Tab-separated table of C-alpha atoms in Angstrom:
chain	number	residue	atom	x	y	z
A	21	LEU	CA	27.016	-73.414	29.975
A	22	LEU	CA	26.061	-75.770	32.230
A	23	CYS	CA	27.537	-75.205	36.018
A	24	PRO	CA	28.852	-78.098	38.227
A	25	GLN	CA	25.550	-78.150	40.357
A	26	ASP	CA	23.109	-78.641	37.139
A	27	VAL	CA	25.302	-81.214	35.861
A	28	ASP	CA	24.982	-83.095	39.328
A	29	GLU	CA	21.242	-82.632	39.272
A	30	ALA	CA	20.988	-84.032	35.758
A	31	TYR	CA	23.598	-86.872	36.845
A	32	MET	CA	21.259	-87.959	39.869
A	33	ASN	CA	18.215	-87.616	37.796
A	34	LYS	CA	20.091	-89.994	34.959
A	35	VAL	CA	21.057	-92.565	37.734
A	36	GLU	CA	17.276	-92.602	39.365
A	37	LEU	CA	16.041	-92.989	35.581
A	38	GLU	CA	18.434	-96.313	35.001
A	39	SER	CA	17.473	-97.541	38.230
A	40	ARG	CA	13.841	-97.350	37.322
A	41	LEU	CA	14.551	-98.942	33.845
A	42	GLU	CA	16.311	-101.910	35.662
A	43	SER	CA	13.579	-102.405	38.019
A	44	LEU	CA	11.093	-102.308	35.197
A	45	THR	CA	13.325	-104.895	33.287
A	46	ASP	CA	13.577	-107.189	36.297
A	47	GLU	CA	9.806	-107.243	36.282
A	48	ILE	CA	9.551	-108.246	32.983
A	49	ASN	CA	12.290	-110.971	33.486
A	50	PHE	CA	10.301	-112.158	36.406
A	51	LEU	CA	7.148	-112.379	34.402
A	52	ARG	CA	8.885	-114.305	31.373
A	53	GLN	CA	10.085	-116.746	34.091
A	54	LEU	CA	6.887	-117.254	35.590
A	55	TYR	CA	5.164	-117.543	32.433
A	56	GLU	CA	8.007	-120.182	31.500
A	57	GLU	CA	7.300	-121.929	34.557
A	58	GLU	CA	3.421	-122.224	33.945
A	59	LEU	CA	3.989	-123.377	30.651
A	60	ARG	CA	6.599	-126.373	31.909
A	61	GLU	CA	4.091	-127.168	34.309
A	62	LEU	CA	1.363	-127.188	31.602
A	63	GLN	CA	3.543	-129.505	29.514
A	64	SER	CA	4.232	-131.694	32.159
A	65	GLN	CA	0.666	-132.158	33.309
A	66	ILE	CA	-0.311	-132.631	29.530
A	67	SER	CA	2.590	-135.139	29.140
A	68	ASP	CA	1.465	-137.240	32.347
A	69	THR	CA	-2.147	-137.260	31.500
A	70	SER	CA	-3.464	-140.232	29.595
A	71	VAL	CA	-6.552	-139.359	27.347
A	72	VAL	CA	-8.639	-142.023	25.697
A	73	LEU	CA	-10.970	-140.667	23.354
A	74	SER	CA	-14.079	-142.282	21.403
A	75	MET	CA	-14.572	-140.697	17.930
A	76	ASP	CA	-16.386	-141.959	15.260
A	77	ASN	CA	-13.810	-140.453	12.623
A	78	ASN	CA	-10.883	-141.482	14.520
A	79	ARG	CA	-9.207	-137.931	14.670
A	80	SER	CA	-6.226	-137.589	17.074
A	81	LEU	CA	-6.227	-134.739	19.478
A	82	ASP	CA	-3.574	-131.595	18.314
A	83	LEU	CA	-1.619	-131.321	21.567
A	84	ASP	CA	1.136	-129.571	19.298
A	85	GLY	CA	-1.596	-126.825	18.337
A	86	ILE	CA	-3.075	-126.388	21.623
A	87	ILE	CA	0.487	-125.686	23.131
A	88	ALA	CA	1.518	-123.501	20.520
A	89	GLU	CA	-1.591	-121.534	21.002
A	90	VAL	CA	-1.127	-121.255	24.702
A	91	LYS	CA	2.484	-120.374	24.216
A	92	ALA	CA	1.406	-117.444	22.035
A	93	GLN	CA	-1.165	-116.131	24.281
A	94	TYR	CA	1.337	-115.790	27.212
A	95	GLU	CA	4.101	-114.496	24.666
A	96	ASP	CA	1.502	-111.902	23.591
A	97	ILE	CA	0.920	-111.217	27.371
A	98	ALA	CA	4.592	-110.907	28.150
A	99	ASN	CA	4.970	-108.417	24.958
A	100	ARG	CA	2.056	-106.295	25.949
A	101	SER	CA	3.616	-105.770	29.528
A	102	ARG	CA	6.762	-105.039	28.348
A	103	ALA	CA	5.206	-102.272	25.898
A	104	GLU	CA	3.360	-100.741	28.768
A	105	ALA	CA	6.266	-100.872	31.083
A	106	GLU	CA	8.562	-99.010	28.708
A	107	SER	CA	5.619	-96.513	27.579
A	108	MET	CA	5.049	-95.803	31.174
A	109	TYR	CA	8.809	-95.045	31.403
A	110	GLN	CA	9.201	-93.064	28.753
A	111	VAL	CA	5.998	-90.968	29.629
A	112	LYS	CA	7.897	-90.522	32.945
A	113	TYR	CA	11.220	-89.483	31.605
A	114	GLU	CA	9.820	-86.601	29.600
A	115	GLU	CA	7.927	-85.194	32.496
A	116	LEU	CA	10.805	-84.938	34.799
A	117	LYS	CA	12.941	-83.665	31.983
A	118	THR	CA	10.202	-81.409	31.126
A	119	THR	CA	9.881	-80.107	34.764
A	120	ALA	CA	13.626	-80.154	35.502
A	121	GLY	CA	14.173	-78.037	32.512
A	122	LYS	CA	11.783	-75.530	32.991
A	123	HIS	CA	12.990	-74.847	36.641
A	124	GLY	CA	16.700	-74.783	35.374
A	125	ASP	CA	15.648	-72.041	33.165
A	126	ASP	CA	14.184	-70.053	36.058
A	127	LEU	CA	16.939	-70.681	38.114
A	128	ARG	CA	19.484	-69.439	35.277
A	129	ASN	CA	17.286	-66.089	35.099
A	130	THR	CA	17.568	-65.584	38.902
A	131	ARG	CA	21.367	-65.881	38.598
A	132	SER	CA	21.358	-63.596	35.743
A	133	GLU	CA	19.427	-61.193	37.761
A	134	ILE	CA	21.798	-61.739	40.951
A	135	ASN	CA	24.970	-61.299	38.824
A	136	GLU	CA	23.463	-57.593	37.525
A	137	LEU	CA	22.653	-56.477	41.161
A	138	ASN	CA	26.354	-57.727	41.923
A	139	ARG	CA	27.863	-55.435	39.030
A	140	LEU	CA	25.647	-52.606	40.482
A	141	ILE	CA	26.852	-53.126	44.099
A	142	GLN	CA	30.413	-52.919	42.892
A	143	ARG	CA	29.815	-49.845	40.846
A	144	ILE	CA	28.221	-48.105	44.080
A	145	GLN	CA	30.986	-49.438	46.259
A	146	ALA	CA	33.677	-47.874	43.832
A	147	GLU	CA	31.500	-44.532	43.930
A	148	ILE	CA	31.463	-44.922	47.825
A	149	GLU	CA	35.186	-44.707	47.707
A	150	ALA	CA	35.538	-41.984	45.410
A	151	LEU	CA	33.062	-40.003	47.842
A	152	LYS	CA	35.268	-40.984	50.393
A	153	ASN	CA	38.527	-39.463	48.748
A	154	GLN	CA	36.574	-36.304	47.769
A	155	VAL	CA	35.896	-35.751	51.700
A	156	TRP	CA	39.567	-35.993	52.286
A	157	GLU	CA	40.606	-33.932	49.065
A	158	TRP	CA	38.134	-30.894	49.813
A	159	PRO	CA	37.376	-30.209	53.216
A	160	PRO	CA	35.066	-27.436	52.620
A	161	ARG	CA	32.593	-29.711	50.946
A	162	GLY	CA	32.858	-32.560	53.359
A	163	GLY	CA	29.464	-31.910	54.883
A	164	LYS	CA	27.949	-32.456	51.462
A	165	ALA	CA	30.026	-35.471	50.833
A	166	LYS	CA	29.126	-37.058	53.888
A	167	GLN	CA	25.704	-36.692	52.971
A	168	ASP	CA	26.066	-37.929	49.749
A	169	MET	CA	28.229	-40.967	51.029
A	170	ALA	CA	25.464	-41.945	53.652
A	171	ARG	CA	22.839	-41.965	50.964
A	172	GLN	CA	25.101	-44.157	48.760
A	173	LEU	CA	25.327	-46.340	51.897
A	174	ARG	CA	21.595	-46.368	52.438
A	175	GLU	CA	21.540	-47.656	48.583
A	176	TYR	CA	23.923	-50.193	49.148
A	177	GLN	CA	21.948	-51.706	52.165
A	178	GLU	CA	18.751	-51.497	50.002
A	179	LEU	CA	20.308	-53.834	47.093
A	180	MET	CA	22.032	-56.340	49.773
A	181	ASN	CA	18.326	-56.927	50.971
A	182	VAL	CA	17.268	-57.336	47.566
A	183	LYS	CA	19.947	-59.731	46.627
A	184	LEU	CA	19.035	-61.425	50.217
A	185	ALA	CA	15.359	-61.824	48.645
A	186	LEU	CA	16.888	-63.669	45.615
A	187	ASP	CA	18.956	-65.753	47.381
A	188	ILE	CA	15.822	-67.308	48.779
A	189	GLU	CA	14.238	-67.457	45.679
A	190	ILE	CA	17.000	-69.489	44.551
A	191	ALA	CA	16.820	-71.908	47.453
A	192	THR	CA	13.129	-72.304	46.673
A	193	TYR	CA	13.875	-73.421	42.929
A	194	ARG	CA	16.328	-76.048	44.278
A	195	LYS	CA	13.831	-77.587	47.067
A	196	LEU	CA	11.172	-77.479	43.825
A	197	LEU	CA	13.947	-79.306	41.916
A	198	GLU	CA	14.807	-81.730	44.640
A	199	GLY	CA	11.179	-82.593	45.700
A	200	GLU	CA	9.489	-82.202	42.624
A	201	GLU	CA	8.086	-85.815	42.230
A	202	SER	CA	6.991	-86.136	45.519
A	203	ARG	CA	5.143	-82.730	45.269
A	204	LEU	CA	3.358	-84.027	42.226
A	205	GLU	CA	1.847	-86.753	44.133
A	206	SER	CA	1.038	-85.083	47.474
A	207	GLY	CA	-2.371	-82.684	47.823
A	208	MET	CA	-0.548	-80.064	50.148
A	209	GLN	CA	-1.978	-76.776	49.931
A	210	ASN	CA	-0.386	-74.047	47.828
A	211	LEU	CA	0.572	-70.504	48.810
A	212	SER	CA	1.839	-67.976	46.195
A	213	ILE	CA	3.483	-64.521	47.320
A	214	HIS	CA	3.754	-62.084	44.841
A	215	THR	CA	5.883	-58.846	45.370
A	216	LYS	CA	6.605	-56.008	43.375
A	217	MET	CA	9.341	-53.138	44.137
A	218	THR	CA	9.184	-49.986	41.942
A	219	GLY	CA	12.615	-48.309	40.895
A	220	TYR	CA	14.302	-45.451	42.898
A	221	SER	CA	17.146	-42.786	41.556
A	222	ALA	CA	19.267	-40.587	42.858
A	223	GLY	CA	21.775	-37.840	41.710
A	224	PHE	CA	24.444	-35.599	43.852
A	225	GLY	CA	26.277	-32.729	42.537
A	226	GLY	CA	29.501	-34.830	41.869
A	227	GLY	CA	28.350	-35.838	38.639
A	228	PHE	CA	26.780	-39.050	39.506
A	229	GLY	CA	23.347	-40.432	38.518
A	230	GLY	CA	22.164	-43.943	39.081
A	231	GLY	CA	18.715	-45.968	38.950
A	232	PHE	CA	17.648	-49.290	39.841
A	233	GLY	CA	14.652	-51.398	39.542
A	234	GLY	CA	13.725	-54.924	40.292
A	235	GLY	CA	11.377	-57.580	41.210
A	236	PHE	CA	11.217	-60.623	42.246
A	237	GLY	CA	8.254	-63.742	42.997
A	238	THR	CA	8.509	-66.698	45.120
A	239	SER	CA	6.025	-69.462	44.925
A	240	PHE	CA	6.406	-72.474	47.590
A	241	ALA	CA	3.987	-75.242	49.195
A	242	SER	CA	3.054	-74.703	52.998
A	243	SER	CA	1.419	-77.511	55.107
A	244	GLY	CA	0.672	-74.860	57.991
A	245	TYR	CA	3.283	-72.318	58.214
A	246	THR	CA	4.015	-69.181	55.873
A	247	MET	CA	7.232	-67.799	55.056
A	248	PRO	CA	7.170	-63.840	55.601
A	249	PRO	CA	8.907	-62.021	52.115
A	250	PRO	CA	12.198	-60.535	52.774
A	251	THR	CA	12.138	-57.216	54.725
A	252	LEU	CA	13.419	-54.117	52.849
A	253	GLU	CA	15.123	-51.540	55.124
A	254	SER	CA	13.291	-48.066	54.633
A	255	SER	CA	15.483	-44.626	53.811
A	256	SER	CA	15.053	-41.092	53.556
A	257	LEU	CA	15.767	-41.608	50.240
A	258	THR	CA	13.261	-40.158	47.231
A	259	LYS	CA	11.479	-43.257	45.848
A	260	SER	CA	8.221	-45.093	45.434
A	261	ARG	CA	7.211	-48.807	46.691
A	262	ALA	CA	4.387	-50.683	46.599
A	263	ILE	CA	4.319	-54.498	47.948
A	264	VAL	CA	1.270	-56.790	46.764
A	265	ILE	CA	0.866	-59.643	48.814
A	266	LYS	CA	-1.607	-62.357	47.123
A	267	LYS	CA	-2.646	-65.201	48.975
A	268	ILE	CA	-4.360	-68.266	47.131
A	269	GLU	CA	-5.458	-71.014	48.881
A	270	THR	CA	-6.343	-74.569	47.143
A	271	ARG	CA	-7.356	-78.202	48.236
A	272	ASP	CA	-7.587	-81.029	46.224
A	273	GLY	CA	-7.118	-78.837	42.753
A	274	LYS	CA	-9.996	-76.534	43.432
A	275	LEU	CA	-9.820	-72.753	44.671
A	276	VAL	CA	-10.637	-72.523	48.391
A	277	SER	CA	-9.759	-68.570	49.143
A	278	GLU	CA	-8.097	-65.843	47.492
A	279	SER	CA	-7.168	-62.456	49.042
A	280	SER	CA	-4.484	-59.652	48.260
A	281	ASP	CA	-3.339	-57.012	50.102
A	282	VAL	CA	-1.313	-53.738	48.970
A	283	LEU	CA	1.141	-52.157	51.231
A	284	ALA	CA	2.476	-48.902	49.849
A	285	SER	CA	4.875	-46.630	51.488
């Protein structure tokens, strides 16, 4: 199922390809007109020229054969030019189609992860509301319930931070789709940032248990500046988290430098 944005992007790609096809067709028509003009000029020169030949066997010059040969040569050139233009258009179209499909799959996967996170957020919000009700219903247990509610609020903040990171990744993929052609032609340096976050789990006496695990990766091109990864707020929950930042610098398709840092907390 395609969303309206995917349909719009596909339509824009179609319009661009149709525009290229029209320009190539105009070029072929121009070459054909040029060929016809040169052929008419050649025929005019031949008709205006008087040729006197002295031949022993009195054979006449086969002008029709010469004209037919020249015409065949020009037609062959025009056919080759048209075939090359169509082949180049087809190859470029397939490349753009493959690239758009690849990034479209990545975008759909990221959206699926965001939907899962939204469901988790809704579940935690419902549990927070249940904890609030427990605080009012059982005053003697209000202290523990408040602690559980504070913990759930911190977990909710963690999930919101991860959702923000995935939103940034969606924006990155959108930029890649919009600037794919220009990116292929440029020789900008590439910077890849890989972030990995392990899962955490929490439980309380009210009969609730939850776990969450997620990861995300972001890749973008930079020409002199870097974008730091999203900051995840820390909490007092029992958890394990490791952040790996890997920097790869390339120039003209060759590896220049590579480094990685591991941050653990």
